[in-house]
Short mmCIF file of C-alpha atoms in Angstrom, two decimals:
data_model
loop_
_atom_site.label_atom_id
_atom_site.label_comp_id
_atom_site.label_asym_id
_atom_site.label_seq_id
_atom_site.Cartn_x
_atom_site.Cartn_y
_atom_site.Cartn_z
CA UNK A 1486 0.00 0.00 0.00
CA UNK A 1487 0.93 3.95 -0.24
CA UNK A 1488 0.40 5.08 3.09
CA UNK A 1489 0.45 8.45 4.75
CA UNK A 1490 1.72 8.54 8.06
CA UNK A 1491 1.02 12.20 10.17
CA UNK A 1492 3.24 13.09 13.04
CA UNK A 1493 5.55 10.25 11.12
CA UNK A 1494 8.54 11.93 13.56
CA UNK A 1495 6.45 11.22 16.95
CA UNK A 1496 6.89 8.67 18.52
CA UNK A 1497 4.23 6.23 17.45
CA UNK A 1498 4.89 7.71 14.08
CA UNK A 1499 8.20 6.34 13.80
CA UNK A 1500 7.31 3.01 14.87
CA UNK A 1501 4.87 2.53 12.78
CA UNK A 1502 6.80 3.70 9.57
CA UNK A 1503 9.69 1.25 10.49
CA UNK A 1504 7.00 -1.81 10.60
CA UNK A 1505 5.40 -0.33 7.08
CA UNK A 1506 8.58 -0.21 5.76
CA UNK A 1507 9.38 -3.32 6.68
CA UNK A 1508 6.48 -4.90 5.27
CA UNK A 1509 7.01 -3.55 1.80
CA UNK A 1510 4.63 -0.81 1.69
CA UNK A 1511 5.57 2.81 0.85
CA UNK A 1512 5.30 5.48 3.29
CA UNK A 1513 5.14 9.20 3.07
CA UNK A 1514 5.72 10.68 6.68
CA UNK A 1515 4.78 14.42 7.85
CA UNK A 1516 5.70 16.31 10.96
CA UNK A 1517 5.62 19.58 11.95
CA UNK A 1518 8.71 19.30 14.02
CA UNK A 1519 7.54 21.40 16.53
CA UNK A 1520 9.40 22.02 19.85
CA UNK A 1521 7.07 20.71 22.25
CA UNK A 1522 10.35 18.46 23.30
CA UNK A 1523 13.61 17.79 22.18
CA UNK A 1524 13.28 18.51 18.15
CA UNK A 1525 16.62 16.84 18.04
CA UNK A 1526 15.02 13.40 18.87
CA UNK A 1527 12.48 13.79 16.28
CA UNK A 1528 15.31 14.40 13.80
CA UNK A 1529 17.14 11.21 15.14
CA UNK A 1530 14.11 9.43 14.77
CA UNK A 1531 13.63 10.48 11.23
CA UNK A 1532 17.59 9.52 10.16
CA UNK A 1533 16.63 6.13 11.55
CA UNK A 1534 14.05 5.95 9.00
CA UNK A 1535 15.93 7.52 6.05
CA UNK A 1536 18.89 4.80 6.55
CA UNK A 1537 16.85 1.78 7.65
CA UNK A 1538 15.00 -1.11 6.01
CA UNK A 1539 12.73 -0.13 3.31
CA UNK A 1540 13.96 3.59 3.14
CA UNK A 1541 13.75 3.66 -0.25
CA UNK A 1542 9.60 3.61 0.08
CA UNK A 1543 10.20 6.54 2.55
CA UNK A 1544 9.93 9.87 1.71
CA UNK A 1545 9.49 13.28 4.45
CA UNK A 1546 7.69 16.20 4.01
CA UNK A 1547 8.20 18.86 6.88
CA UNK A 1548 4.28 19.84 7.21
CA UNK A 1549 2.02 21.24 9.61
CA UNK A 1550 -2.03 19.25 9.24
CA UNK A 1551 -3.43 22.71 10.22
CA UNK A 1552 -2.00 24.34 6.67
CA UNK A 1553 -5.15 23.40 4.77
CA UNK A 1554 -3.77 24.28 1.45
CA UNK A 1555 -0.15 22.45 1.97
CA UNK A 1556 -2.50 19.26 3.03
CA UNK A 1557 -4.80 19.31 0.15
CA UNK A 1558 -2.07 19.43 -2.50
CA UNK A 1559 -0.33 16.66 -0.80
CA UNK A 1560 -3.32 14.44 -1.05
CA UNK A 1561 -4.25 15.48 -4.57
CA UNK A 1562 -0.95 14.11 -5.50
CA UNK A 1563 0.09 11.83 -3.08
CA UNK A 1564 -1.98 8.65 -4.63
CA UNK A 1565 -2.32 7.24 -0.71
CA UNK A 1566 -4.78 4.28 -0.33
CA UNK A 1567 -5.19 4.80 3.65
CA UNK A 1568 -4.34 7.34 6.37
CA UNK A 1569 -2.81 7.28 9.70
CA UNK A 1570 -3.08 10.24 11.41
CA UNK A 1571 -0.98 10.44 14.45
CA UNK A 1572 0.00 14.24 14.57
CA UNK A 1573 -1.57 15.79 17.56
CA UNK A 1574 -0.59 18.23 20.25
CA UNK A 1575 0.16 15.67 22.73
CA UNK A 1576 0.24 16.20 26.56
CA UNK A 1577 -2.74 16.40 29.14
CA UNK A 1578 -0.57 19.19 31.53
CA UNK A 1579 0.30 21.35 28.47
CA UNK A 1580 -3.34 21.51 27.17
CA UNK A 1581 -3.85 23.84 30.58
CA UNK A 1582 -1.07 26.04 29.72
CA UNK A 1583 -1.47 26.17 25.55
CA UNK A 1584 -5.13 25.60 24.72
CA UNK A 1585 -4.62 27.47 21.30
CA UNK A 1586 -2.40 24.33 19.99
CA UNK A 1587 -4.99 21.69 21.15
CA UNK A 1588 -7.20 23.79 18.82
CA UNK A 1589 -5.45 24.12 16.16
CA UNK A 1590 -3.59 20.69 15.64
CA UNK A 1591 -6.10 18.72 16.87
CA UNK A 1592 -9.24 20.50 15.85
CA UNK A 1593 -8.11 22.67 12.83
CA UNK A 1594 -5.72 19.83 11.92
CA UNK A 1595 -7.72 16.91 12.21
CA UNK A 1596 -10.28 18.65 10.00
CA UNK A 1597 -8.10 19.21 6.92
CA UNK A 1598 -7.27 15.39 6.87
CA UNK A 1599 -10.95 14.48 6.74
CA UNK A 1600 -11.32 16.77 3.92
CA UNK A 1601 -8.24 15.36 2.15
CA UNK A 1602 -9.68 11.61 2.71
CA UNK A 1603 -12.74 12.26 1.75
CA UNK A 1604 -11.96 14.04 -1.43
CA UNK A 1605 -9.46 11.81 -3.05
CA UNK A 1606 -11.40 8.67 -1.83
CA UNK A 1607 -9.06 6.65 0.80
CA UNK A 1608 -9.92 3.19 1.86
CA UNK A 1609 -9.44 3.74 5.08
CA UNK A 1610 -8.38 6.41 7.82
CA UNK A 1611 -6.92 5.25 10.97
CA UNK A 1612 -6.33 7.43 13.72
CA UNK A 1613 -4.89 8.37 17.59
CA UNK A 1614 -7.63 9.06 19.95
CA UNK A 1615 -6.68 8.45 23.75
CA UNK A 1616 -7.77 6.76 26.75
CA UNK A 1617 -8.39 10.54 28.22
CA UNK A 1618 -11.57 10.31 26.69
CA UNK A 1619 -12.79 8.06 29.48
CA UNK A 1620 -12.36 11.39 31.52
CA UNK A 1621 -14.44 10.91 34.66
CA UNK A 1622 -15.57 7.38 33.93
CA UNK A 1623 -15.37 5.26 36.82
CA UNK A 1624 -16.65 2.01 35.18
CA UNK A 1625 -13.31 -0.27 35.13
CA UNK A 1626 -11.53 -1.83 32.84
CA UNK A 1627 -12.70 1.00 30.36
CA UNK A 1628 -14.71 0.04 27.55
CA UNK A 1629 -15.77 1.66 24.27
CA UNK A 1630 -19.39 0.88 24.60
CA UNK A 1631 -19.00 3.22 27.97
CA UNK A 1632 -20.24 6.66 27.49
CA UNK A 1633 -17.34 9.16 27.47
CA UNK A 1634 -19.22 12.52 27.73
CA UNK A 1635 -17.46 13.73 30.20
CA UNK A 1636 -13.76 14.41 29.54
CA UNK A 1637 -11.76 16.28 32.39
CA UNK A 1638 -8.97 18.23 30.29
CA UNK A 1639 -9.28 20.09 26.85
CA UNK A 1640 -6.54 17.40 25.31
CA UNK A 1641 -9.08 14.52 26.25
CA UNK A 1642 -12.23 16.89 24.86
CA UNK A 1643 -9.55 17.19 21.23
CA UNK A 1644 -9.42 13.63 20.86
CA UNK A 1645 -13.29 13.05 22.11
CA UNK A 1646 -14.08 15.66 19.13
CA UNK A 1647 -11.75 13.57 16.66
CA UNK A 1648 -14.29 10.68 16.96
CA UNK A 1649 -17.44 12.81 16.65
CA UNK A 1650 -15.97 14.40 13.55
CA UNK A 1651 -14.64 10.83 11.68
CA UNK A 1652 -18.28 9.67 12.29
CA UNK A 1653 -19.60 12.58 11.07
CA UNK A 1654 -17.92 11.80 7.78
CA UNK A 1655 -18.23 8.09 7.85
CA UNK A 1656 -22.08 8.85 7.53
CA UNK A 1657 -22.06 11.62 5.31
CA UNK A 1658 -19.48 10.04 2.78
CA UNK A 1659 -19.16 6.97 3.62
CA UNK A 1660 -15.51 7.03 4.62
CA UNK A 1661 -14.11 4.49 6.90
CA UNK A 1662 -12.62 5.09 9.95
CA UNK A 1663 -11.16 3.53 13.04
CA UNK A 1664 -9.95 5.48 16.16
CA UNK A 1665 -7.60 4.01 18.78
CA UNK A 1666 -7.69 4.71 22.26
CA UNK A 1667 -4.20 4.49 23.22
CA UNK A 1668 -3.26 3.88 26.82
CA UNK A 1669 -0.08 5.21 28.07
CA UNK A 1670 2.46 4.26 25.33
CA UNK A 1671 5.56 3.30 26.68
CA UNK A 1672 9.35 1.68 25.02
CA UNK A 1673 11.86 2.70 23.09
CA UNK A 1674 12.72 6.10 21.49
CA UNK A 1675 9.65 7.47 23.96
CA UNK A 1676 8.60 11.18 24.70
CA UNK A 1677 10.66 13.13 26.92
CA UNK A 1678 8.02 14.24 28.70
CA UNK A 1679 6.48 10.42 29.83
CA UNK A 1680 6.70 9.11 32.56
CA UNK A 1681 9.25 5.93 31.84
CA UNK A 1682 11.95 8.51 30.01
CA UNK A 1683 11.52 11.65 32.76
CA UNK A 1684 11.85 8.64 36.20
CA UNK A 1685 15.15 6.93 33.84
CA UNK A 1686 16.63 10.30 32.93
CA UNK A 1687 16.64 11.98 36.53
CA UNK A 1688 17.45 8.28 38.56
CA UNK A 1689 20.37 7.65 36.28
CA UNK A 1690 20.95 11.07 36.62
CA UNK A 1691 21.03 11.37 40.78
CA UNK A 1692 17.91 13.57 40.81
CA UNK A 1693 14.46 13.74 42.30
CA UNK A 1694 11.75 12.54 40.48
CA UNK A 1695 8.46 14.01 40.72
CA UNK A 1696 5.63 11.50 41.99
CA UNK A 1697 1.74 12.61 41.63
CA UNK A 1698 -1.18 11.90 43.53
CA UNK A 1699 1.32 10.31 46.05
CA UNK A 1700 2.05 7.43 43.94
CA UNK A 1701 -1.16 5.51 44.24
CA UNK A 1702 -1.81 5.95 40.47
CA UNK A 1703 -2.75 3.09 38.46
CA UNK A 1704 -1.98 2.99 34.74
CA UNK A 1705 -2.54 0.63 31.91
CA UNK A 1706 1.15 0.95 30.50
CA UNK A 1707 1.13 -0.17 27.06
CA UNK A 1708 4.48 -1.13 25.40
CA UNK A 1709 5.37 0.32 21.85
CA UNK A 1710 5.12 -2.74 18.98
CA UNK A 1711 2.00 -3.96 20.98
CA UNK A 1712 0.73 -0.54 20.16
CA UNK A 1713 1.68 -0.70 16.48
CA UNK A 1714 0.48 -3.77 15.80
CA UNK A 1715 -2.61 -3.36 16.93
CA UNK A 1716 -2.84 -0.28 14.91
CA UNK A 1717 -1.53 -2.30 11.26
CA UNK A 1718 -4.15 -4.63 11.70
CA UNK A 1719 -6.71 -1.96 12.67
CA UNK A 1720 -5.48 -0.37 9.39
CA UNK A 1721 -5.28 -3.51 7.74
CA UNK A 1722 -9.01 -4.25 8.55
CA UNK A 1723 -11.51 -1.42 6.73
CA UNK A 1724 -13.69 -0.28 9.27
CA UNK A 1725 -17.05 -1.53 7.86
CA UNK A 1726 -21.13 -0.01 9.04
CA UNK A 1727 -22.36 -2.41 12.01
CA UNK A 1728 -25.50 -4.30 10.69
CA UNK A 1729 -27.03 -4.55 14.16
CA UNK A 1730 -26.06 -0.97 15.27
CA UNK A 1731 -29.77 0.83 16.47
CA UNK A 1732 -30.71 4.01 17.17
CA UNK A 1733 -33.41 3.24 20.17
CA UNK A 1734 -29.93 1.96 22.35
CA UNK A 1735 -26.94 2.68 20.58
CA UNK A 1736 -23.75 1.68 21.33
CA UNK A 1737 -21.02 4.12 21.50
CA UNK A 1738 -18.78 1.71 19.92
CA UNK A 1739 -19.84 1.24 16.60
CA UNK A 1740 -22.29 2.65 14.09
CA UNK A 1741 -24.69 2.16 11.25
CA UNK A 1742 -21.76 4.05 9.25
CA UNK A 1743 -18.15 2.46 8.82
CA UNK A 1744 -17.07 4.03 12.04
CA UNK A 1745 -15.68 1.85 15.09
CA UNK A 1746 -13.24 2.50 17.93
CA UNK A 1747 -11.18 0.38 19.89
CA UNK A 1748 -9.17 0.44 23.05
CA UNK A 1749 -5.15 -0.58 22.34
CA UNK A 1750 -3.98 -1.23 26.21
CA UNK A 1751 -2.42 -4.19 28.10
CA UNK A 1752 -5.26 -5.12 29.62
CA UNK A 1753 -3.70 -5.15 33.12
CA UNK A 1754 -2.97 -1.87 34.97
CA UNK A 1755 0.26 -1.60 37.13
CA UNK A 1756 0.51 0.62 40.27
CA UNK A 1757 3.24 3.62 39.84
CA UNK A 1758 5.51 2.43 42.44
CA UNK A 1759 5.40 -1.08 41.27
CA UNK A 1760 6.66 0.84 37.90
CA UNK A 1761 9.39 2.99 39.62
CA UNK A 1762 10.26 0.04 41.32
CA UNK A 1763 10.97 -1.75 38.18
CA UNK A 1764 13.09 1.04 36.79
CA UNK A 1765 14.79 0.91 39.90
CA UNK A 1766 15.67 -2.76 39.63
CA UNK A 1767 16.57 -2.23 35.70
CA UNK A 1768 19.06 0.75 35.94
CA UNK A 1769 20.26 -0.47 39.61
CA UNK A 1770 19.73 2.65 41.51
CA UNK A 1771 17.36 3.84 43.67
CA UNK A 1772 15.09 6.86 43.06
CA UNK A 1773 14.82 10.24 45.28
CA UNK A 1774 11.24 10.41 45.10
CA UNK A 1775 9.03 13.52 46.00
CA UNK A 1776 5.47 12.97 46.21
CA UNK A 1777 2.80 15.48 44.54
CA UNK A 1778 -0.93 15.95 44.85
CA UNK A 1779 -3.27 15.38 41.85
CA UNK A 1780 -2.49 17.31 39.07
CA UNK A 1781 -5.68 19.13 37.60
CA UNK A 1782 -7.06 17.25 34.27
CA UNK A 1783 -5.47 13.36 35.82
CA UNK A 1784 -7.52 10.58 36.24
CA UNK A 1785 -6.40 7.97 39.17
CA UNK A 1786 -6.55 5.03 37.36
CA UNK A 1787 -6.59 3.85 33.64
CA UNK A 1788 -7.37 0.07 32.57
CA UNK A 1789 -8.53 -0.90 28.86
CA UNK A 1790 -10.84 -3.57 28.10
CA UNK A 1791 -9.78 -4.78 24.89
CA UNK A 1792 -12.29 -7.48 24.22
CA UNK A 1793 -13.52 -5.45 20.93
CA UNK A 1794 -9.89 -5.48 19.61
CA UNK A 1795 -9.37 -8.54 19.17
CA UNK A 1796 -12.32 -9.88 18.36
CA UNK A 1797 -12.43 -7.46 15.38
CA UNK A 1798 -8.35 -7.94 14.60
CA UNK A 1799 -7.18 -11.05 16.57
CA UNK A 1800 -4.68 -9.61 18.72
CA UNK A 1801 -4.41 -8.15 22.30
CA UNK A 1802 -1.08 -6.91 23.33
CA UNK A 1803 0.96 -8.63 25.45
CA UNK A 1804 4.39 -7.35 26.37
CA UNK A 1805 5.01 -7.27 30.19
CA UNK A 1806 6.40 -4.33 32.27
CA UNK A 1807 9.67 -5.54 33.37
CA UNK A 1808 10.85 -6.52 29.48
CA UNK A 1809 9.44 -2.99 28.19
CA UNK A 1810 11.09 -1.28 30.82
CA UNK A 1811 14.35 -3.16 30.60
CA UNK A 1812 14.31 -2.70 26.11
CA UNK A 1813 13.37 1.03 27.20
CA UNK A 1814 16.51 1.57 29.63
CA UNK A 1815 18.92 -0.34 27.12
CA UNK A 1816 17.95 1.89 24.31
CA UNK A 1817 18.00 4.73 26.12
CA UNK A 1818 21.64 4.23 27.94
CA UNK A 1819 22.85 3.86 24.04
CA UNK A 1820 21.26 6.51 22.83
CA UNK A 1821 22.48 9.00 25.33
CA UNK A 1822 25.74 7.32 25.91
CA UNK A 1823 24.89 6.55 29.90
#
């Protein structure tokens, strides 16, 4: 397949260009390259790509998704067959300090790649919602037949308005589209600002590292290739209208359109110190830890139920914490020379 890959710089982006690649199809990548973090791991990232298996299907086009008419040319002559848009203004805490970028990536953004699918007829759009969506949900694990009408930062209320909008087109033009609920993406060549990266950095490092809501958080950490898989065969497998779908009691996770979500989590959330504590054992030193209140816009605890997944795909990830977090720590002493 030709395949357009947004944010193809982020971190998910990368990934899942290297497993494209590597399966033979041909990717075009954009990326703003915007300096939310380190712009010089985006670039690394993006070398990786250019020199790697498969490069010669790869090609890079420094783009923003909120330049409408930069978009629309690129579709009119890119030729893709399917989408996956990961480009986003990540970052629940930042989305309190910079609302304008949730807007305008996100919203704006998001917006222009609809119109570019829809107009040059693509099979099949994939792309990155969140588990923030579940918002104030208490119902756990999380499923996508809960209602999620009630998200408790503007990030989550971005990615909530992603899936209103792709349905809005998968019933108006029939596009297909499949959004992914990502819970807390973890593994190699990670965001700075994560969790995994900012505990390694400052614990190899000798400093403090900054523990919220006085580490009783719970999260649903979700290592990298289980995350990409699950989104190749999501792409792999055209969303498609649900025959049963009805009006009277209808379920929020599919539609009488070709519109679906699914969750893409481990399935089995691990308590924060129980992560540190694996770090810990990983890098060999212990952590100076100082615990923080809630931050404004967290949720306490995050667990997918991925059921829906992989009965529609067959898959459900399945890499454990200790071996992410040990692949994570090895790449990331190389990388950085530590």
């Amino acid at each position: 397949m030709n395949v357009l890959v947004t944010g193809a710089a982020g971190f998910i982006g990368y990934h899942l260009c290297q497993y494209l690649l590597a399966r033979g199809d041909s990717v075009v990548g954009i990326d703003n390259l915007n300096d939310y973090y380190d712009v010089n791991l985006k670039q690394a990232r993006l070398r990786e790509l250019k020199r790697g298996l498969g490069c010669d299907r790869f090609r890079f086009i420094k783009m923003d998704i909120a330049d409408k008419t930069a978009l629309e040319a690129l579709f009119q002559e890119g030729g893709f067959s399917r989408v996956v848009n990961l480009a986003a203004q990540a970052g629940v805490r930042y989305s309190l300090e910079n609302p304008d970028a949730y807007i305008s990536s996100n919203i704006v953004g998001f917006m222009n790649v609809l119109e570019g699918c829809r107009h040059q007829g693509i099979e099949h759009l994939v792309y990155a919602s969140s588990s923030s969506v579940y918002g104030a949900n208490e119902s756990l694990p999380f499923s996508e037949h809960d209602n999620v009408d009630h998200p408790l930062s503007l990030y989550a209320a971005t990615k909530k308005s992603n899936e209103l909008m792709a349905h809005t087109y998968s019933s108006l033009y029939q596009l297909p589209t499949t959004g992914l609920r990502f819970f807390t993406v973890y593994g190699p060549w990670g965001r700075p600002d994560m969790a995994l990266f900012l505990f390694t950095r400052n614990i190899l490092a000798g400093e403090p590292i900054d523990v919220f809501n006085h580490g009783h958080h719970r999260r649903d950490f979700t290592y990298i290739d289980d995350i990409v898989e699950g989104v190749v065969r999501s792409l792999d497998d055209v969303a498609v209208a649900d025959a049963g779908w009805k009006g009277l009691s209808p379920d929020p996770a599919t539609s009488f359109a070709p519109w679906r979500v699914f969750n893409i989590g481990h399935g089995e959330p691990v308590e924060l110190m129980t992560y540190i504590r694996t770090i810990e054992q990983v890098v060999g030193r212990k952590a100076q830890i100082n615990f923080q209140p809630m931050q404004p816009g967290d949720v306490p605890e995050t667990a997918a139920n991925v059921d829906a997944l992989e009965a529609a795909v067959r898959y459900r990830p399945g890499t454990d914490v200790e071996e992410g977090v040990e692949r994570f720590v090895r790449w990331y002493r190389n990388f950085y020379s530590v």
